[in-house]
Coordinates of N, CA, C and O in Angstrom, one line a residue:
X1 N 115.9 215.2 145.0 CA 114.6 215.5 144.3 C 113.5 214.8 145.1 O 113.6 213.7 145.7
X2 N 112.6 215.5 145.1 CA 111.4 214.6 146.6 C 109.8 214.9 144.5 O 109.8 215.6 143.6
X3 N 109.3 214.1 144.9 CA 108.1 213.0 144.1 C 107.0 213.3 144.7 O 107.3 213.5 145.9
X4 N 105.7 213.4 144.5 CA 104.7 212.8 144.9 C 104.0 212.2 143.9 O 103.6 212.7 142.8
X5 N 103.7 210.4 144.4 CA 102.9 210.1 143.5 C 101.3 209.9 143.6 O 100.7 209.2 144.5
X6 N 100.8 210.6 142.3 CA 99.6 210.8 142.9 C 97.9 209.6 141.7 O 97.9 209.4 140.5
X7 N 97.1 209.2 142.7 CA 96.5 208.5 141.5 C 94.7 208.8 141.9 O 94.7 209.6 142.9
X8 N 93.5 208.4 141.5 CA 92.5 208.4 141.5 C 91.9 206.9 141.6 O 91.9 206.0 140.8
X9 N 91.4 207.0 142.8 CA 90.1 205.8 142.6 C 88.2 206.5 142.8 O 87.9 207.6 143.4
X10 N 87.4 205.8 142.3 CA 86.2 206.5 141.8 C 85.6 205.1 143.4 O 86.1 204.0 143.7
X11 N 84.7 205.8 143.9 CA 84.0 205.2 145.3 C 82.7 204.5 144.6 O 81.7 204.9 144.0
X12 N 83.2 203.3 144.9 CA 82.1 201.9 144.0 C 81.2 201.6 144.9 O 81.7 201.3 146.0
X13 N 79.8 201.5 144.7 CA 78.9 200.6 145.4 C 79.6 199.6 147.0 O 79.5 199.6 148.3
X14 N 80.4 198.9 146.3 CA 80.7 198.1 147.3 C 81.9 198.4 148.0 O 82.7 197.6 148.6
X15 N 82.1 199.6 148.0 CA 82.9 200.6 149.2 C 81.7 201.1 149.8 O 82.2 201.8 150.7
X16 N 81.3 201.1 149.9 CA 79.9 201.8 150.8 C 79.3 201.5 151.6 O 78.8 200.4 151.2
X17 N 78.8 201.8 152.8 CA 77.8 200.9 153.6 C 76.3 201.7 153.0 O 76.3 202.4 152.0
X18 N 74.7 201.4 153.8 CA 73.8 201.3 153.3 C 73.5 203.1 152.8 O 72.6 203.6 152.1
X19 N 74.2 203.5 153.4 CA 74.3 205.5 153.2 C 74.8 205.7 152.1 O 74.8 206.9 151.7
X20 N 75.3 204.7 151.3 CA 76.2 205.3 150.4 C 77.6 206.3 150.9 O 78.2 207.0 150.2
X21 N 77.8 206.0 152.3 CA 79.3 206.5 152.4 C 80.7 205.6 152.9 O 80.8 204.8 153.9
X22 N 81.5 205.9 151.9 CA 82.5 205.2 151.9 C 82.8 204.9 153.8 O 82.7 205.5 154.8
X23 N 83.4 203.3 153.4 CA 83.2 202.2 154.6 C 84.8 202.4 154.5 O 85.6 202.2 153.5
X24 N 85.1 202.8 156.0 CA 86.7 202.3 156.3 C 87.2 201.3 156.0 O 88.4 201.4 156.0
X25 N 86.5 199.9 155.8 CA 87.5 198.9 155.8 C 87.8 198.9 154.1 O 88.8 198.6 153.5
X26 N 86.6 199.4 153.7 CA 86.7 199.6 152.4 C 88.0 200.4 151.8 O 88.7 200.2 150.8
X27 N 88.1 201.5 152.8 CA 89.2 202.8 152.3 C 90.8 202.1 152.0 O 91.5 202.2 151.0
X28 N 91.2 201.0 153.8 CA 92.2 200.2 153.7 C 92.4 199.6 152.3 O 93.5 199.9 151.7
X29 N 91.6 198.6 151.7 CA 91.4 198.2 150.5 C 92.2 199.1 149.4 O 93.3 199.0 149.0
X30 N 91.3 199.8 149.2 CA 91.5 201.1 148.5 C 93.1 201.7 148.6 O 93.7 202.0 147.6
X31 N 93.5 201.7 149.5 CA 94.9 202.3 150.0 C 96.0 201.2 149.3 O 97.0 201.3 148.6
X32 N 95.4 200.2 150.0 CA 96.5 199.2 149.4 C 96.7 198.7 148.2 O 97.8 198.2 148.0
X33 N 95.7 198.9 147.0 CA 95.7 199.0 145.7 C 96.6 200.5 145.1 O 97.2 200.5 144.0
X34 N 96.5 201.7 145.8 CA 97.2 202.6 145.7 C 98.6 202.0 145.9 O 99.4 202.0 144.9
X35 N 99.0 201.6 147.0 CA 100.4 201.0 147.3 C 100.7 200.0 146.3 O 101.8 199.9 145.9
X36 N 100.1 199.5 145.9 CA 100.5 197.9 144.4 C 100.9 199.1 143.4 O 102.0 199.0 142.9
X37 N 100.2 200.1 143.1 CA 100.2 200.8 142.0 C 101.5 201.8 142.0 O 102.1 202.3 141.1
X38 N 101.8 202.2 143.6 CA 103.2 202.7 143.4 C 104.2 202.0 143.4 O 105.0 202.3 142.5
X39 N 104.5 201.1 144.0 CA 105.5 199.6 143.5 C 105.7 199.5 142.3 O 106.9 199.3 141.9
X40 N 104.6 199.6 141.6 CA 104.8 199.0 140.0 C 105.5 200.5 139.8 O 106.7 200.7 139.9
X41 N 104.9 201.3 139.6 CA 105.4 202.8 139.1 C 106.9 202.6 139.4 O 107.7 202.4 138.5
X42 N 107.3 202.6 140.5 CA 108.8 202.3 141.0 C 109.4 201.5 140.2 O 110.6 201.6 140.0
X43 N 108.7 200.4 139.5 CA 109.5 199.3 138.7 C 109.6 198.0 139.6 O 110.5 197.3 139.4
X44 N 108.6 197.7 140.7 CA 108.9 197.4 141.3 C 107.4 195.9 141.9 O 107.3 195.2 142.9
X45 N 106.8 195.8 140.8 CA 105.4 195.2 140.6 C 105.7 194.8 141.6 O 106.9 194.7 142.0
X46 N 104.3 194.0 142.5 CA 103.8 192.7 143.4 C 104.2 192.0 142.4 O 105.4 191.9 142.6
X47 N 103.9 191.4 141.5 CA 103.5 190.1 141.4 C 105.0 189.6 141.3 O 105.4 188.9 142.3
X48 N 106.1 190.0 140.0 CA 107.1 189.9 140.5 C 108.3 189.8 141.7 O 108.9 188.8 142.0
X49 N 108.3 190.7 142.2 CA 109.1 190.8 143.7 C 108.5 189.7 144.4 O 109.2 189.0 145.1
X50 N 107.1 189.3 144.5 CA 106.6 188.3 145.6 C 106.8 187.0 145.3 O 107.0 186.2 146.2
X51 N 106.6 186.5 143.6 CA 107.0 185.3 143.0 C 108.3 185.1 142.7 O 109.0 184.1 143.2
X52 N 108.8 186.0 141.9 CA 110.2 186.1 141.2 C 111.1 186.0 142.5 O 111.7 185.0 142.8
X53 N 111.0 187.2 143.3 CA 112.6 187.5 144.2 C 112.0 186.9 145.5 O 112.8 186.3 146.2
X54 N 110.7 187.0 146.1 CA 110.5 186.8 147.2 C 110.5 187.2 148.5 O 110.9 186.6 149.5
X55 N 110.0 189.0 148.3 CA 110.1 189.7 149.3 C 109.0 190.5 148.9 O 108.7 190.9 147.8
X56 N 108.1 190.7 150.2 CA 107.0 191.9 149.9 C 107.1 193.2 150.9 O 108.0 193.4 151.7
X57 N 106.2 193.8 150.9 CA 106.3 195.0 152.2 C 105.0 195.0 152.8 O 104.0 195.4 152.1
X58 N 104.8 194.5 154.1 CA 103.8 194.3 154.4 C 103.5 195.3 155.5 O 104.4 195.1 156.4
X59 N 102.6 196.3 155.9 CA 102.2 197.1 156.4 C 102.6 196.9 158.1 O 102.0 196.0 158.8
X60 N 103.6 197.7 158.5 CA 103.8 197.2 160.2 C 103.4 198.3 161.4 O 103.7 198.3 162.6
X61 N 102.5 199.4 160.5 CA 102.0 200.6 161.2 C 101.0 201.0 160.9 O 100.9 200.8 159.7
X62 N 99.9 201.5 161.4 CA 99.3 202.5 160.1 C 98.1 203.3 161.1 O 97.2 202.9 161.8
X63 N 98.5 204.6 160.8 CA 96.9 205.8 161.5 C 96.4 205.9 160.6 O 97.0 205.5 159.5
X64 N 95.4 206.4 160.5 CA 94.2 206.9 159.6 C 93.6 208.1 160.8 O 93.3 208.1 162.0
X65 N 93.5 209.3 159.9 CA 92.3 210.5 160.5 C 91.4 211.0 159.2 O 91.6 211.5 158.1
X66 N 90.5 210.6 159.9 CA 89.2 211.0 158.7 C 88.5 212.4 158.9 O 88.3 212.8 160.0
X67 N 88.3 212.9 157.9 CA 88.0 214.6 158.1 C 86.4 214.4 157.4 O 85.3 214.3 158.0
X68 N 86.6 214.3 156.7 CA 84.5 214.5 155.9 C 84.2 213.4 155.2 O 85.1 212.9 154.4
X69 N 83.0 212.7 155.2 CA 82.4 211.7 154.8 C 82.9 211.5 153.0 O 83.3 212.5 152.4
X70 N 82.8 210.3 152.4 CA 83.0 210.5 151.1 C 81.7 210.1 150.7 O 80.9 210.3 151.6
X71 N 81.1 209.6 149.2 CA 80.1 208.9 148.7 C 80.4 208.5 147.9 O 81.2 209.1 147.1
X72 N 79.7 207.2 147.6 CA 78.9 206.7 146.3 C 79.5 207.4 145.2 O 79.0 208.5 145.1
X73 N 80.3 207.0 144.4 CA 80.5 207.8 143.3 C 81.3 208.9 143.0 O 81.4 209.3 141.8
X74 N 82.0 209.8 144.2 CA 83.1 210.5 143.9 C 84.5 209.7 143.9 O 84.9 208.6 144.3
X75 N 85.2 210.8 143.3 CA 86.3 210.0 142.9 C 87.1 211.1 143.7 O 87.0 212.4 143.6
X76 N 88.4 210.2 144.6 CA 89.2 210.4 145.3 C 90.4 210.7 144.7 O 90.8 209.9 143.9
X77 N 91.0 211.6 145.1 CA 92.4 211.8 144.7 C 93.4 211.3 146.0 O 93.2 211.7 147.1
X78 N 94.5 210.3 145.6 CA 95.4 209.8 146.6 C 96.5 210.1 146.2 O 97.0 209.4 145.3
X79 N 97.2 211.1 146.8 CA 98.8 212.0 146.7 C 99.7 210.7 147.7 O 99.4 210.2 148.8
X80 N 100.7 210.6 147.2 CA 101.6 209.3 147.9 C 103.2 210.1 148.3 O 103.9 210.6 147.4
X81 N 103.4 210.1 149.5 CA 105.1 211.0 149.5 C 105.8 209.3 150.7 O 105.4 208.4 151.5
X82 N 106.7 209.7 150.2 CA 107.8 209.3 151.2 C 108.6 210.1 151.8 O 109.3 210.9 151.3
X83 N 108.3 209.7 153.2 CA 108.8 210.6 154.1 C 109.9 210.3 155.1 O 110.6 211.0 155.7
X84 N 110.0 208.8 155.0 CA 111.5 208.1 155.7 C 112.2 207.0 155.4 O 112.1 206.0 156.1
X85 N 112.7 207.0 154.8 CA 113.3 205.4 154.6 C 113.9 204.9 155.1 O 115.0 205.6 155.1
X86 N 114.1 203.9 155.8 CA 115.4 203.2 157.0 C 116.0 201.8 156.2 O 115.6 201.6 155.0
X87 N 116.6 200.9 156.7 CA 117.1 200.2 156.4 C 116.7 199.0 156.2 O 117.3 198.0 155.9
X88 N 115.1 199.1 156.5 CA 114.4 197.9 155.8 C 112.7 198.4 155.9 O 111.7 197.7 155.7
X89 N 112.8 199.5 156.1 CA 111.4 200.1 156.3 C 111.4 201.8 155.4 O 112.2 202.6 155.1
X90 N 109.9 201.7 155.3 CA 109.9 203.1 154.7 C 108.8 203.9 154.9 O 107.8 203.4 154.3
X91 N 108.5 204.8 155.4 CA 107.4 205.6 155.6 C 106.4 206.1 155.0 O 106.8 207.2 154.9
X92 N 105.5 206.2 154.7 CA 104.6 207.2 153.8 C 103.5 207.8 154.3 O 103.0 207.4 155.3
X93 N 102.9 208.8 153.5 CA 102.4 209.4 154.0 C 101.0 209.8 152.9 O 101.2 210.6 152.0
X94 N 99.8 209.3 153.1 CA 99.1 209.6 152.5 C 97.8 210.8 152.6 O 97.2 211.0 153.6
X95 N 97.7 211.2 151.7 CA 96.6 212.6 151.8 C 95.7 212.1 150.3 O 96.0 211.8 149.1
X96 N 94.5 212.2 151.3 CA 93.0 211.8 150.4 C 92.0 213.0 150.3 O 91.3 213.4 151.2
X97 N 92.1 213.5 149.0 CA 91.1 214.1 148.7 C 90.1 214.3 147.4 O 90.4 213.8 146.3
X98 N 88.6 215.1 147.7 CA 88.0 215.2 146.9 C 87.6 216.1 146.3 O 86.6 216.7 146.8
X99 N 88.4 216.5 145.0 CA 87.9 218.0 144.3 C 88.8 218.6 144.7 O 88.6 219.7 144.1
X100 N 89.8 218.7 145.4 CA 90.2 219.8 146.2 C 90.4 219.0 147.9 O 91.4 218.5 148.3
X101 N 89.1 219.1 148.7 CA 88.7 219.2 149.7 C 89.3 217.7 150.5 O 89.1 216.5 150.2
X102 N 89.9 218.4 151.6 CA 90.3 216.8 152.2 C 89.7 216.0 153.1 O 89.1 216.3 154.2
X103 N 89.9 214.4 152.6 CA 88.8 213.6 152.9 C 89.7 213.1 154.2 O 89.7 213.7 155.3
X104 N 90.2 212.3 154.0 CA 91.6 211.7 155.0 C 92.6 211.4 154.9 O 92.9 211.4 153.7
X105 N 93.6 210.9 155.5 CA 95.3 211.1 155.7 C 95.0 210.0 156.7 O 94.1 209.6 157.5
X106 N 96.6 209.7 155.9 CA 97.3 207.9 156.5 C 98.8 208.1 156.8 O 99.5 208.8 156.1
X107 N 99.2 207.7 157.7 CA 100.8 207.7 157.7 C 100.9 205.9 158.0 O 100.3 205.3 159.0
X108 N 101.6 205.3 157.1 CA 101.8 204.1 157.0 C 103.7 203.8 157.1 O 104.5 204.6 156.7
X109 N 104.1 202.6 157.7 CA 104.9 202.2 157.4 C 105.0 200.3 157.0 O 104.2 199.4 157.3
X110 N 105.9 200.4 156.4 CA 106.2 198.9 155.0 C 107.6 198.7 155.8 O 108.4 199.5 156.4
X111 N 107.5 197.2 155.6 CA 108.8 197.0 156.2 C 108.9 195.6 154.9 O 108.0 194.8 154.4
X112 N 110.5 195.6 154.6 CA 110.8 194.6 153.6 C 110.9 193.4 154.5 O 111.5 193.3 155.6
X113 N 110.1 192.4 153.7 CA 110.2 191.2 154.3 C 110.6 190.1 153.0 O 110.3 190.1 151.8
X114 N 111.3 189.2 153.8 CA 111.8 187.6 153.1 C 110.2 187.1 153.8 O 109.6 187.2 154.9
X115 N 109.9 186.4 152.0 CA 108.5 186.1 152.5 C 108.5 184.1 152.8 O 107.7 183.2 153.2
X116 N 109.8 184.2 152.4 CA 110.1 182.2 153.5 C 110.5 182.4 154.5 O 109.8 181.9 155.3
X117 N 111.4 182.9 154.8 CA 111.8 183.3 156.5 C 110.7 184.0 157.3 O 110.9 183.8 158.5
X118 N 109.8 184.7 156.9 CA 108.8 185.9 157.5 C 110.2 186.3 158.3 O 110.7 185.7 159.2
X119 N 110.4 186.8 158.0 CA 111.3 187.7 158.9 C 111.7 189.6 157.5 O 111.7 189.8 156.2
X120 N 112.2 190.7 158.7 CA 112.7 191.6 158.3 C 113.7 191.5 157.5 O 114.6 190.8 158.1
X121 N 114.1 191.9 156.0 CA 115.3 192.2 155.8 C 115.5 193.7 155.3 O 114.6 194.5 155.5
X122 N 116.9 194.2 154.7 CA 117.1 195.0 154.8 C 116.4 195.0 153.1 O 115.8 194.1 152.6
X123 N 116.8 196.7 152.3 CA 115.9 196.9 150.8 C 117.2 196.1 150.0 O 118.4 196.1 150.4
X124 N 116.8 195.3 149.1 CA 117.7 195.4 148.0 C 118.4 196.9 147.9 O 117.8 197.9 148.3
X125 N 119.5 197.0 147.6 CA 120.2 197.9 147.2 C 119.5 199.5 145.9 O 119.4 200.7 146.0
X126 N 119.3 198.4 145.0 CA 118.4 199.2 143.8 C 116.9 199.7 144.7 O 116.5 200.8 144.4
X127 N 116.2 199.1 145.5 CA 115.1 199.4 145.7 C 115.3 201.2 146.9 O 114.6 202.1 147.1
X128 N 116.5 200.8 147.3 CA 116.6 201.8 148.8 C 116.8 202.6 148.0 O 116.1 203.6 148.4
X129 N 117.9 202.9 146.3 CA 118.3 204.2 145.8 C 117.5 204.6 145.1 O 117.5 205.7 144.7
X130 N 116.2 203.5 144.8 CA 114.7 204.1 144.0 C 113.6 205.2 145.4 O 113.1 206.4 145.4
X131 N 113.6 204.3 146.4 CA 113.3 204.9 147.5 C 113.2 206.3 148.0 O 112.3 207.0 148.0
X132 N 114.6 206.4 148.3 CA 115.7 207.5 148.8 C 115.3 208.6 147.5 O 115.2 209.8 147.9
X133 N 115.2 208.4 146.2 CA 115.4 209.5 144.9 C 113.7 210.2 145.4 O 113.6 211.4 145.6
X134 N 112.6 209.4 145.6 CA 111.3 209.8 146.3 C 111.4 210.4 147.3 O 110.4 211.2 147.4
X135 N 112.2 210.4 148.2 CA 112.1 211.0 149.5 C 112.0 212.5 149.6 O 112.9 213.2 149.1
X136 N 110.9 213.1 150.3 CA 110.2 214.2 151.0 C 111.2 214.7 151.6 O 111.6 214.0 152.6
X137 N 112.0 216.1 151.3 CA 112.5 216.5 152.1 C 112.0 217.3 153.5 O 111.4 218.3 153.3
X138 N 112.2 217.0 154.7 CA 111.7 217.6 155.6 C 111.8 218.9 155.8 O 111.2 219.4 156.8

């Protein structure tokens, strides 16, 4: 069974530079509040896993291609797939649009980390079969 999850953020004043169009570093932001929000969906909150168990996924890749400007005040749609999962890493692939119309696309990868060691580990068990049930088939 392949998932997409999908959510909405509305483009705030202070995503914007003086044009009123959404500011890249701003989008990153933006993206990674998307990524908290699919975690949790998963069952898989920040706050816990990073306090409680002590492992986060912290971004070890990431393109961005931007197609048309956003603004001040529209609201984005961000469609979320998984497209690879490996043994301590996972793929995604994001598609940003507005109304319809596509704004930009992310291909990210997360890699499970022990956040005392900083080092790679592999997924918890339960997290790879939550993973894997998401996965995009090619």
């Amino acid at each position: 069974m392949s998932h997409v999850f999908t959510t909405t953020r509305e483009l705030r004043f202070g995503d914007c530079d003086i044009s009123g169009t959404a500011y890249f570093p701003a989008y990153l932001d933006i993206l990674n509040g998307v990524n908290e929000e699919f975690w949790a969906h998963l069952g898989y909150p920040w706050h816990e896993i990073i306090w409680k168990d002590r492992w986060g996924t912290p971004t070890v890749h990431l393109t961005c291609d931007f197609s048309i400007p956003s603004l001040f005040g529209q609201t984005l749609t961000f469609d979320l797939r998984v497209v690879k999962v490996g043994r301590s890493s996972v793929t995604l692939k994001h598609d940003i649009s507005c109304e319809g119309e596509k704004r930009w696309n992310s291909t990210q990868v997360l890699a499970a980390s022990d956040l005392d060691k900083h080092t790679s580990v592999p997924w918890p068990e339960e997290v790879k079969a939550t993973l894997d049930e998401w996965l995009v088939e090619a």
